[in-house]
Amino acid sequence: MSQSTAVTTRRPTHQLLRATTDFGPRNGSPTRTPRDEENWELRHGWEEQYNSEEYLTSQFSNFYMYYTDKRHESGGKPKDEDHANPPEEWRMRDRVKTVFAGLMLCLNIGVDPPDVVKTNPTATLECWIDPASPSSASTKVMETIGKELQKQYETLSIRTRYKQFLDPSVEETKRCCVNLRRNSRDERVLFHYNGHGVPLPTSSGEIWYFNRNYTQYIPVSLYDLQAWLAGPSIYVLDASHAGNVVQNFGRFVEKHELENKEALEKDPSAAVQSYSDNILLAACGKSETLPTNPDLPADLFTCCLTTPVTISLRCFVLNSQIPMDITLKDLEKVPGRLQERRTPLGELNWIFTAITDTIAWNSLSRKDFRKLFRQDLMVAALFRNYLLAERLMKANNCHPETQPELPSTHNHPLWQSWDLAIEMVLTQLPALIASEKGGPHYEYQHSTFFAEQLTAFEVYLSQGAPEQKAPDQLPIVLQVLLSQVHRLRALILLSRFLDLGPWAVNLALSIGIFPYVLKLLQSAAHELKPVMIFIWARILAVDQSCQSDLLKDTGYKYFLTVLKPAVGIPVGNETEHRAMSAFIIAMFCKDFHQGQVVSLSPELFQACLDYIGDPDNPLLRQWSCLCISMLWQDFPEAKWAGIRANAHQRLCQMVLDPVPEVRASALHALTNFLGIPDLTEQVAQIEQAIASTIVFLASDGNSMVRTELLVFFSHFVKRYEYKFLVAAYEELDDERNRLRSAATENDTNRTTASHAASNSADSTSRPPREQISKHSIHASIWKHVLIMSVDPHPEVARNAIIIADHVHARLLASPLGAHARTAMEDLAQLGRRPAISRQPSVNPLPRLAEIPVSPVAPNIKKNEGYLSIGIKRTASVAAALKNLALGGSTSAENTTSSHGSHPGLHPNQAQRHPIAVRARVPDEWSRPPDAHDHTLRPTAYQQAKTPMPRGYKCTEMDENKIIPLKSGFFDWSIEYFREPQMKPNEPDEPGSDDYNSRLWRRNRNEKTLNTTQPLKGLAGTSRWDIPSGTVANGTQPMKMSFHQFEDHLAIGDDRDTICIWDWQQKTRLNRFSNGNPTGSKINEIKFINEDDQALLVTGSSDGVIKIFRDYDSEEKVNLVSAFRGLNDLVPSNKNSGLVIDWQQGQGKFLVAGDVKAIRIWNAATEICTNEIPARSGSCITSLTSDQVAGNVFVAGYGDGALRVFDQRERPATAMKQAWRSHKQWITNVHMQRGGMRELISGSRNGEIKLWDIRMKEEVRTIKATKDTLRTLSVHEHAPVFATGSERHSVHFFNVNGAFLNSIVPHSSFLQHTRSNPIAATAFHPHRMMLACSALNDQHIHLFTCQDRRGVVQEL
């Protein structure tokens, strides 16, 4: 029981230790030394809590990496298993049986052949019978020998029908061979030839027989023999010079095949015999003579092939150097039967089978092994025994030959194990014989061979299967399954081997493990259940063709029983084994209708529905959903059974699950639920209710979930296509009316009031038509499809475009096609109207009508849709369509404001305009410092490459436009059971490259901390004016961020390009595009997972958050995740756009901006877990939080307010403090990660304030500049902050308000930038370094600090 538990546990996980700098103002390790910080006291009352031993220990040990799960590593796409690990053909499709055998004995007892000279004494035994025995006549001896030979062959294959031919003539031989082939048809024939009484085979391969009167020896050519026997056949040749037959055999086969070819050319319908697939076993070479040792049988080769244990015992006694009190006669008294494995003789036969199988497995190619050792029972037995024959014959100066040729195995190390097994039996034989004669009772001591081999196999597994080397002991494990004594241990080790991956499963299947594990499903042994479930999960994950085997032998019932909650499983992780059982049933039903029929039962539905509510095991929830999905896929009876069990309602609840894989699996099941053939009103209501329930997942943070949602949408659209055609047409018509209204407003601004009034009256005189699809689920889904067509994730966007284009193509081909075409042409015309001339507004928003489109051809192709006729897909489109989906404002509501906002502006933005916040303050106070910036555009802006997700394949839009879309989620989920689960991940395996790299990074991080932490005290009193280099970015730097430990500086420009620089070497590592739509920019750049392999996070003003892996490599950079952090945010070059703060400790994104709420996205679940009201009509300009516990965060607002929130509270009561000392736009607010945890804020008027969240007023106010404050950066650990001013200068202060120094970034001679404001500043998190850049200057300048003695701080 304990063994089973140990084997089937989940893969162990190791947590990465977090950097000590995240805990507080101390040096070294997390173990606190006595008051290293002297009398320092943390702000906000956190001193006692954050420096307690218990708290520090918990924070130090619990640290996780985010966006590193399999769904992120693979991009949610299944691997190309057909090329990576193709399932090998382990089944013997062309299985051949040896059904007839002819035993030719040409002994001619009493007469020696003329060319054979025998020694005296000589070997005489034939089939262990002495022909010279005077007890019987020669004819009876011959019959006895024939019967004994047949009896020996029957131990190899009892089903084969044998025919004895004793000293046959040529005519008898021909008749025998022809009859054997006729009766065998296309099956194999065994031809055994004993030529000890006839002349030696000739050099041309002829063998000898007798004439009718036994007066002459008649040669029979191989050509004739092949013509009589044809193929497939197996020849056993026990005669001296037998190698002559082997050497000449192929020549005559070629002659026969050439004749067949000529016959078929003359007459294609001619009947020809097959001469292929022949096997030869010859006793010796072409010039060798058989052994004549009188202690050995004359037919030594035949004895090796038919009685291997008996001849092995005899040879061991004859050759043993150990004195034994045993005679050759005593060998006949070894107790037991070959078929009884618990007896000495049976155990030896069992060990012999295991050893010879293993030798063949390790010596032959996989193809030859399957052909010779698995295809035919007789052939397998003969070749196993042939390995022994090669060993014993070579010991007697003979070299057996085979066709096909086998490698030499007589020196294989396992033969020593065979000798040891024989020795253990023979040493006990005298005591066993004495016990049988009435002497003292003796208990036979069984061999330790199998236990030792299992131990060797366990050692192999403990080494992790280096280079996927096949284990030598695998065939032995197969044999051990036959024994109840070692069966459990063998199964556990086998499960560990299968866990290594598909290559291991393929090896196990190719060696013949399948019949054994299939048979064990009939076992009632309770202790075998966990390991059998594990093994079958791995087998079905690799080879789905086992479904028919489970059905034929009713093996599926084994797993259906396990799924019953009342049935216990003797293992600790019971839920995981139930998840495996659900997976097995799901695979059993996948594309297998018979499997669905026999599995369908109310009990299975109820069990799966019970398990999807399991709170502890997401794998069980996932596969319970997928089991239901496969059960009712294209199976109406199962769908109705699911309706009766309310399965669809329970699955709808699962779309709220915190695990993305479970949400996707629930969507997969709901997608397969669609399509009941009888579309009654009840069915339609159920399906529409499901669609209404899950439509909100369009804003899910996981791209895999959104992709699966689009698969559902595509099935739903296909099923209710005509309703979607109506919804699509009405959407076109509604958008046309909206754009006409916007165009009318533009005309109004260019003409007189009276003329505008008449135009307005003309255009609005027609009352709006009532929409048929209004407020329907079809219209809602259609709008969500349009929204998702501009999804930040390329695959999601592509799939949505396929759906949209399909609907529009069908619309153009429908009766509404003429009206739809007119609407599209009108939209294209409206899109080409020039925009009105006006001054730049505070928040310009490109309208749909202002997006450039290509001219529409007079005849639009039917496969082109509304979104494929030239309308550019941008975030502006997404924002406008979002308004539609949410029932956005009408044209009457989107009127032009007094501050010049565009028609079509989001109504929430109009309400949040600064003029409405404070009526008595100047407008300028509530505008961002860069509101009036005009950057100089370079003459040639080089567009960088946009990284794509892993597994994403760029295809032409004309390809794969068929709906419904096909989901790859199930195939991706299967891969879990193809991957190792019992051993740690590679980065957690001590000694692995990844582990060593991680260990090196941790040591480097600690070294960085130990080097920089002592410098932070000097930084607060030293000058920061030592230039450390300049980086020419090539584009205008606007956002910058240093990596904590790598020498990486990430820079975002004023468009959508990100550059990664090595600031030490001043070299650019990578340059790529963030993929921003027109009209938006990068607002945030941050690093996450910095203690290990960091990811780069970007936030854009259109509300999109993107995460990149391998950001520093041009070849490897790829998109990990992309989602809309703020769904209602419209793109803008002004106002705050998107504001984010990352909490590594809790794995959360705090997201805010031009919306009325602060959303908290959980990185582990990839859903928005909380939405806290912003408690202000002004936009949020900055977010900062406590990076240790992560509960408290502070938001800065456009009206100058600061608010403190606590995530632990309910959203309505989360705000704990509000400060309104600042009167103008908050440029930045930041809470230090280390140091004293100072909370520092700065507003655009130059005021800097320090805060304590326990106080109602600020702790200190510092007037940093009289000019507009453009930037504020706070060092994470040193008591220093820096401000960038309007007049091209950066000022440094310490937290006590003391001015340290000012710097003016260098400008080139040709660029007069000293009047340009500072665009961006950023401190290195640990080093005493600042990076800064100015507007209209493409350079980034690095500065470090020095102490009063002028010694430069070390980098």
Coordinates of N, CA and C in Angstrom, one line a residue, residues 1051-1109:
I1051 N 13.0 50.2 -22.3 CA 12.6 51.5 -22.7 C 11.4 51.5 -23.7
G1052 N 10.4 52.2 -23.4 CA 9.2 52.3 -24.3 C 9.2 53.7 -24.9
D1053 N 9.0 53.8 -26.2 CA 9.0 55.1 -26.9 C 7.6 55.7 -27.0
D1054 N 7.5 56.7 -27.7 CA 6.2 57.5 -27.8 C 5.2 56.8 -28.8
R1055 N 5.6 55.7 -29.3 CA 4.7 54.9 -30.2 C 4.4 53.6 -29.6
D1056 N 4.9 52.5 -30.2 CA 4.7 51.2 -29.6 C 5.9 50.3 -29.6
T1057 N 7.1 50.9 -29.6 CA 8.3 50.1 -29.7 C 9.0 50.0 -28.3
I1058 N 9.5 48.8 -28.0 CA 10.2 48.6 -26.8 C 11.6 48.2 -27.1
C1059 N 12.6 48.8 -26.5 CA 14.0 48.5 -26.7 C 14.5 47.9 -25.3
I1060 N 15.3 46.9 -25.4 CA 16.0 46.3 -24.2 C 17.4 46.6 -24.4
W1061 N 18.0 47.2 -23.4 CA 19.4 47.6 -23.4 C 20.2 47.0 -22.3
D1062 N 21.4 46.6 -22.6 CA 22.4 46.2 -21.5 C 23.1 47.5 -21.1
W1063 N 22.7 48.1 -20.0 CA 23.2 49.4 -19.6 C 24.7 49.3 -19.2
Q1064 N 25.2 48.1 -18.9 CA 26.6 48.0 -18.6 C 27.5 48.1 -19.8
Q1065 N 27.0 47.4 -20.9 CA 27.8 47.3 -22.1 C 27.4 48.4 -23.1
K1066 N 26.2 49.0 -22.8 CA 25.7 50.0 -23.7 C 25.3 49.5 -25.1
T1067 N 24.8 48.2 -25.1 CA 24.4 47.6 -26.3 C 22.9 47.2 -26.3
R1068 N 22.3 47.3 -27.4 CA 20.9 47.0 -27.5 C 20.7 45.5 -27.7
L1069 N 19.9 44.9 -26.8 CA 19.7 43.4 -26.9 C 18.6 43.0 -27.8
N1070 N 17.6 43.9 -27.8 CA 16.4 43.5 -28.6 C 15.6 44.8 -28.8
R1071 N 14.8 44.7 -29.9 CA 13.8 45.8 -30.2 C 12.6 45.1 -30.8
F1072 N 11.4 45.3 -30.2 CA 10.2 44.7 -30.7 C 9.0 45.7 -30.5
S1073 N 8.0 45.4 -31.2 CA 6.8 46.2 -31.2 C 5.8 45.6 -30.1
N1074 N 5.2 46.5 -29.4 CA 4.1 46.1 -28.5 C 2.8 45.9 -29.2
G1075 N 2.7 46.2 -30.5 CA 1.5 45.9 -31.2 C 0.3 46.9 -30.8
N1076 N 0.7 48.1 -30.5 CA -0.4 49.0 -30.1 C -1.2 49.4 -31.3
P1077 N -2.5 49.6 -31.1 CA -3.3 50.1 -32.2 C -3.1 51.6 -32.4
T1078 N -3.5 52.1 -33.5 CA -3.3 53.5 -33.8 C -4.1 54.3 -32.8
G1079 N -3.4 55.4 -32.3 CA -4.1 56.3 -31.3 C -3.8 55.9 -29.9
S1080 N -3.0 54.9 -29.6 CA -2.6 54.5 -28.2 C -1.1 54.5 -28.1
K1081 N -0.7 54.4 -26.8 CA 0.7 54.4 -26.5 C 1.0 53.5 -25.3
I1082 N 2.3 53.3 -25.1 CA 2.7 52.5 -23.9 C 2.6 53.4 -22.7
N1083 N 1.9 53.0 -21.7 CA 1.8 53.7 -20.4 C 2.7 53.2 -19.3
E1084 N 2.9 51.9 -19.3 CA 3.7 51.2 -18.2 C 4.6 50.2 -18.8
I1085 N 5.8 50.1 -18.2 CA 6.7 49.0 -18.4 C 7.2 48.5 -17.1
K1086 N 7.1 47.2 -16.8 CA 7.5 46.6 -15.5 C 8.1 45.2 -15.8
F1087 N 8.9 44.8 -14.8 CA 9.4 43.4 -14.8 C 8.7 42.7 -13.7
I1088 N 8.4 41.4 -14.0 CA 7.9 40.5 -12.9 C 8.8 39.3 -12.9
N1089 N 8.7 38.5 -11.8 CA 9.5 37.3 -11.6 C 11.0 37.6 -11.7
E1090 N 11.4 38.8 -11.1 CA 12.8 39.2 -11.3 C 13.8 38.4 -10.5
D1091 N 13.4 37.6 -9.5 CA 14.3 36.8 -8.8 C 14.8 35.6 -9.6
D1092 N 14.0 35.3 -10.7 CA 14.5 34.1 -11.5 C 14.5 34.6 -12.9
Q1093 N 13.8 34.0 -13.8 CA 13.7 34.5 -15.2 C 12.6 35.4 -15.4
A1094 N 12.9 36.7 -15.5 CA 11.9 37.7 -15.5 C 11.1 37.7 -16.8
L1095 N 9.9 38.3 -16.7 CA 9.0 38.6 -17.8 C 8.8 40.1 -17.8
L1096 N 8.5 40.5 -19.0 CA 8.3 42.0 -19.2 C 6.8 42.2 -19.4
V1097 N 6.3 43.2 -18.6 CA 4.9 43.6 -18.7 C 4.8 45.0 -19.3
T1098 N 3.9 45.1 -20.2 CA 3.6 46.5 -20.7 C 2.1 46.8 -20.6
G1099 N 1.8 48.0 -20.3 CA 0.4 48.5 -20.3 C 0.2 49.6 -21.2
S1100 N -0.8 49.5 -22.0 CA -1.1 50.5 -23.0 C -2.3 51.4 -22.7
S1101 N -2.4 52.5 -23.4 CA -3.5 53.4 -23.1 C -4.8 52.9 -23.6
D1102 N -4.8 51.8 -24.4 CA -6.1 51.2 -24.8 C -6.6 50.2 -23.8
G1103 N -5.9 50.1 -22.6 CA -6.4 49.2 -21.6 C -5.8 47.8 -21.7
V1104 N -4.9 47.5 -22.6 CA -4.3 46.2 -22.8 C -3.0 46.0 -22.0
I1105 N -2.9 44.9 -21.4 CA -1.7 44.4 -20.7 C -1.1 43.2 -21.4
K1106 N 0.2 43.3 -21.7 CA 0.8 42.3 -22.4 C 2.0 41.8 -21.6
I1107 N 2.3 40.5 -21.7 CA 3.5 39.9 -20.9 C 4.3 39.2 -21.9
F1108 N 5.6 39.5 -21.9 CA 6.6 38.9 -22.9 C 7.6 38.0 -22.1
R1109 N 8.0 36.9 -22.8 CA 9.0 36.0 -22.3 C 10.2 36.2 -23.2

